[in-house]
mmCIF file of C-alpha atoms in Angstrom:
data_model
loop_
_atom_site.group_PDB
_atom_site.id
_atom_site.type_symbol
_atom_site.label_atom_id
_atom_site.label_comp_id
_atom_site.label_asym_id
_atom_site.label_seq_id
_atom_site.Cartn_x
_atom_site.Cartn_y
_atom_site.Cartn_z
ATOM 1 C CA UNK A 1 124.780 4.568 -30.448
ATOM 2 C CA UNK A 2 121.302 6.588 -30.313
ATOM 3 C CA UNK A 3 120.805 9.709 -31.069
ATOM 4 C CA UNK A 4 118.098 11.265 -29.497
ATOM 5 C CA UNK A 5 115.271 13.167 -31.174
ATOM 6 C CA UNK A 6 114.847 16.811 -31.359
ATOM 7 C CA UNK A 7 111.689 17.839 -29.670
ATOM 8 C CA UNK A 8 110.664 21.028 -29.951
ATOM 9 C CA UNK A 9 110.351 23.421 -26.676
ATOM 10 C CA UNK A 10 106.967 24.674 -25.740
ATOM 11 C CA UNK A 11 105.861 26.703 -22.679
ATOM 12 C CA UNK A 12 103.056 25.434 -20.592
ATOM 13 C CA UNK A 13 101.393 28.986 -21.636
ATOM 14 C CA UNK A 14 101.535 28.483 -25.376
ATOM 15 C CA UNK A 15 98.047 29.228 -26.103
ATOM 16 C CA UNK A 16 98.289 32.949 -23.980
ATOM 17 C CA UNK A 17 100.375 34.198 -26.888
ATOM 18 C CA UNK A 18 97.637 34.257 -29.648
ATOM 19 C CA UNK A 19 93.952 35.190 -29.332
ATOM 20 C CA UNK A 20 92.926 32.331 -31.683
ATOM 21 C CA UNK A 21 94.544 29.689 -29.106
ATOM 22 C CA UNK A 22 93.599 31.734 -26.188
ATOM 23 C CA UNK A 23 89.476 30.929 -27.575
ATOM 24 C CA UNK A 24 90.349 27.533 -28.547
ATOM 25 C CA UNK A 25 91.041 26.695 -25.132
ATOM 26 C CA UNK A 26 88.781 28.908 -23.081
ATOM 27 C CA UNK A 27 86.228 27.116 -25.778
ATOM 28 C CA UNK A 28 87.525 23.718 -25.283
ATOM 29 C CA UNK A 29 87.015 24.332 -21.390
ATOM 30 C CA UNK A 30 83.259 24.886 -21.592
ATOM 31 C CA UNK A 31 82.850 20.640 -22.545
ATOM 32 C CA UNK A 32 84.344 20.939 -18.697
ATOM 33 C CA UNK A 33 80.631 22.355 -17.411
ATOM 34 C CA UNK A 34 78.445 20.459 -20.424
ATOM 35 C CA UNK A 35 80.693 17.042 -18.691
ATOM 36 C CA UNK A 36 79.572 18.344 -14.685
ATOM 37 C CA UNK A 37 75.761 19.178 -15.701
ATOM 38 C CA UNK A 38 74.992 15.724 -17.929
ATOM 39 C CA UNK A 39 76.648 14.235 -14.187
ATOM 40 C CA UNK A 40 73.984 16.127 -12.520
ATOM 41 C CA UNK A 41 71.032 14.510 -14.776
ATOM 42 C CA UNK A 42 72.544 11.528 -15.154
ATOM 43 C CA UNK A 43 72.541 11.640 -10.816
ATOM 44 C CA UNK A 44 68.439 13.272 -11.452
ATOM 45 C CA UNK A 45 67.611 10.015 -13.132
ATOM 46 C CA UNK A 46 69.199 7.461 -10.375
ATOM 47 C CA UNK A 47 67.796 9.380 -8.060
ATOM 48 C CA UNK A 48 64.058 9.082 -9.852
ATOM 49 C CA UNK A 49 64.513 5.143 -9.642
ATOM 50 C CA UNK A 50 64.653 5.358 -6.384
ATOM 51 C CA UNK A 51 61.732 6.515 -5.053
ATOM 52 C CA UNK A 52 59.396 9.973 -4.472
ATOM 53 C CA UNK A 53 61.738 10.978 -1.566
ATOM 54 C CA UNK A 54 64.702 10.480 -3.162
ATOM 55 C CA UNK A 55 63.504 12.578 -6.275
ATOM 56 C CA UNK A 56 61.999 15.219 -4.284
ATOM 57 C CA UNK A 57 65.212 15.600 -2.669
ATOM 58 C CA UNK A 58 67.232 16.035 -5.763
ATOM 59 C CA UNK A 59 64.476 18.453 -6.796
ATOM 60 C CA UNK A 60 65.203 20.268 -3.869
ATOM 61 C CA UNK A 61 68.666 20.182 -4.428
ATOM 62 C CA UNK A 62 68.490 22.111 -7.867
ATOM 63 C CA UNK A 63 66.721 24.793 -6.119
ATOM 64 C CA UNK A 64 69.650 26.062 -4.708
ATOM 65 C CA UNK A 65 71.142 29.324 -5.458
ATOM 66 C CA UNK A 66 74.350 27.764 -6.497
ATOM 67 C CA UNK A 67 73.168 25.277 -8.392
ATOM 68 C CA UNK A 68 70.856 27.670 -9.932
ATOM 69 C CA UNK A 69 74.244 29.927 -10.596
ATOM 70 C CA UNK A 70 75.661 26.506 -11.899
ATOM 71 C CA UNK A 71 72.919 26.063 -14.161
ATOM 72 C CA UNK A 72 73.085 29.622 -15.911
ATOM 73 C CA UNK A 73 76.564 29.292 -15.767
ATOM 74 C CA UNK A 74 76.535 26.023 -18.043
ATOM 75 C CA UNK A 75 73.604 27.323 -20.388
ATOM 76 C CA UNK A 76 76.183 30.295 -21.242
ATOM 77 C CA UNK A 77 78.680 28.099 -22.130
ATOM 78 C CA UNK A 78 76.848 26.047 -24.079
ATOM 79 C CA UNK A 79 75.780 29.035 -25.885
ATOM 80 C CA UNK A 80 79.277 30.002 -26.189
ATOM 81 C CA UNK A 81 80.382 26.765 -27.479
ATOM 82 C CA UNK A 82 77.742 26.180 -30.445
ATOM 83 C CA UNK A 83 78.115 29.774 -31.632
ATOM 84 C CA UNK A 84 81.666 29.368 -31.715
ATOM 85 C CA UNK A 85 80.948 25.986 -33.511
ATOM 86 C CA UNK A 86 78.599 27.452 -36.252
ATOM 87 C CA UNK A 87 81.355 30.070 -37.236
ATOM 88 C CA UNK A 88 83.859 27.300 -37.912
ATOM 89 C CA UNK A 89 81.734 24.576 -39.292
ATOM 90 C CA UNK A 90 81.141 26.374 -42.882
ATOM 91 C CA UNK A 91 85.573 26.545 -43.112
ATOM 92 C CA UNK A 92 85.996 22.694 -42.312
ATOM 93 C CA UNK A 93 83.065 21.443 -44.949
ATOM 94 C CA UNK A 94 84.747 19.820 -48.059
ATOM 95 C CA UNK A 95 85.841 22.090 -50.598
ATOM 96 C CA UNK A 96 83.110 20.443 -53.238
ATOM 97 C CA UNK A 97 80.602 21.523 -50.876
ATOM 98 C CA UNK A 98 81.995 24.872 -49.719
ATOM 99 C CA UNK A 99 81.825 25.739 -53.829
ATOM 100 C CA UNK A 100 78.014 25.186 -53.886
ATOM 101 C CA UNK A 101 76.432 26.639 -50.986
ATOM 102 C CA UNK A 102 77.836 29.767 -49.242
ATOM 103 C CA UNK A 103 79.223 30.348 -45.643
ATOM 104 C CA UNK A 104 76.202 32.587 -44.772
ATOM 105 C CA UNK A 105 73.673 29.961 -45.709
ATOM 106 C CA UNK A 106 75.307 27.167 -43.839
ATOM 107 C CA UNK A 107 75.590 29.071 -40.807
ATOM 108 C CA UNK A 108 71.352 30.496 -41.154
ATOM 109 C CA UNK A 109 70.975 26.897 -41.759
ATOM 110 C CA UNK A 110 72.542 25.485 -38.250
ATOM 111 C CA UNK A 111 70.836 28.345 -36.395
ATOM 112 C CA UNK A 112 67.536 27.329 -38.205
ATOM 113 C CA UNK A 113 67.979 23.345 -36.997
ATOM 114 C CA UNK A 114 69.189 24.824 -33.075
ATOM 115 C CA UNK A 115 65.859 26.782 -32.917
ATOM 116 C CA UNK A 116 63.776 24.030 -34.871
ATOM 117 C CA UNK A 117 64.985 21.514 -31.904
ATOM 118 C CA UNK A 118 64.745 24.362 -28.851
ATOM 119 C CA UNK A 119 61.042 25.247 -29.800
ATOM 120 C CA UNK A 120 60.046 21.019 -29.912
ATOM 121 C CA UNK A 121 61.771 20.617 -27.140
ATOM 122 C CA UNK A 122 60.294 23.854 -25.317
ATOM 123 C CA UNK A 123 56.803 22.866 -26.661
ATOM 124 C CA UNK A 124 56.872 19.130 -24.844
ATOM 125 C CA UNK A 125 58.474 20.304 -21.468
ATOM 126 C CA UNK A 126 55.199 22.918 -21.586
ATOM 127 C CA UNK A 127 52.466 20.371 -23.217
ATOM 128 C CA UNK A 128 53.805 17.143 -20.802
#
């Protein structure tokens, strides 16, 4: 004889009832356009091995209004998703370390190393 165990319903919807699920996923969903536009360069770089045409076309390609769209489109999300990352990485650090150093300084501390890396890598796409 089995018995069978209890499982718990759940609506397909179950993160529209609460904002904090409803931001989880509409966070969660931007990986969804970082995932499309790494595609994109990783389709740039094939299309650099083979040959000046090829690239040129691809080029060509970005220069479209859509993908242009596409492009802002992603950047926002991206924003979206590391903001929304900086506010919860100073709750998940170990307690030891959350004793020491405070919220605020963990957070001005990730938003120092995100414009540290954006101005080297904004200096070297302008200087190469």
């Amino acid at each position: 004889m089995s018995r069978r165990p209890y499982v718990r319903p759940m609506k397909r919807t179950w993160y529209k009832d609460h904002p904090f699920y409803r931001t989880y996923m509409i966070r969660e969903a931007t990986c969804v356009f970082d995932a499309l536009y790494s595609i994109n360069l990783f389709f740039g770089i094939l299309q650099l091995t083979r040959g000046e045409d090829a690239w040129e076309s691809w080029l060509s390609f970005q220069a479209n209004p859509l993908m242009i769209l596409f492009t802002v489109v992603t950047l926002g999300m991206t924003l979206f998703h590391a903001v929304t990352y900086f506010g919860m990485t100073p709750r998940v650090l170990p307690q030891q370390i959350r004793k020491k150093v405070a919220d605020t300084v963990v957070n001005k501390l990730m938003y120092a190393g995100l414009a540290g890396v954006s101005v080297i890598i904004f200096a070297a796409t302008v200087l190469f």
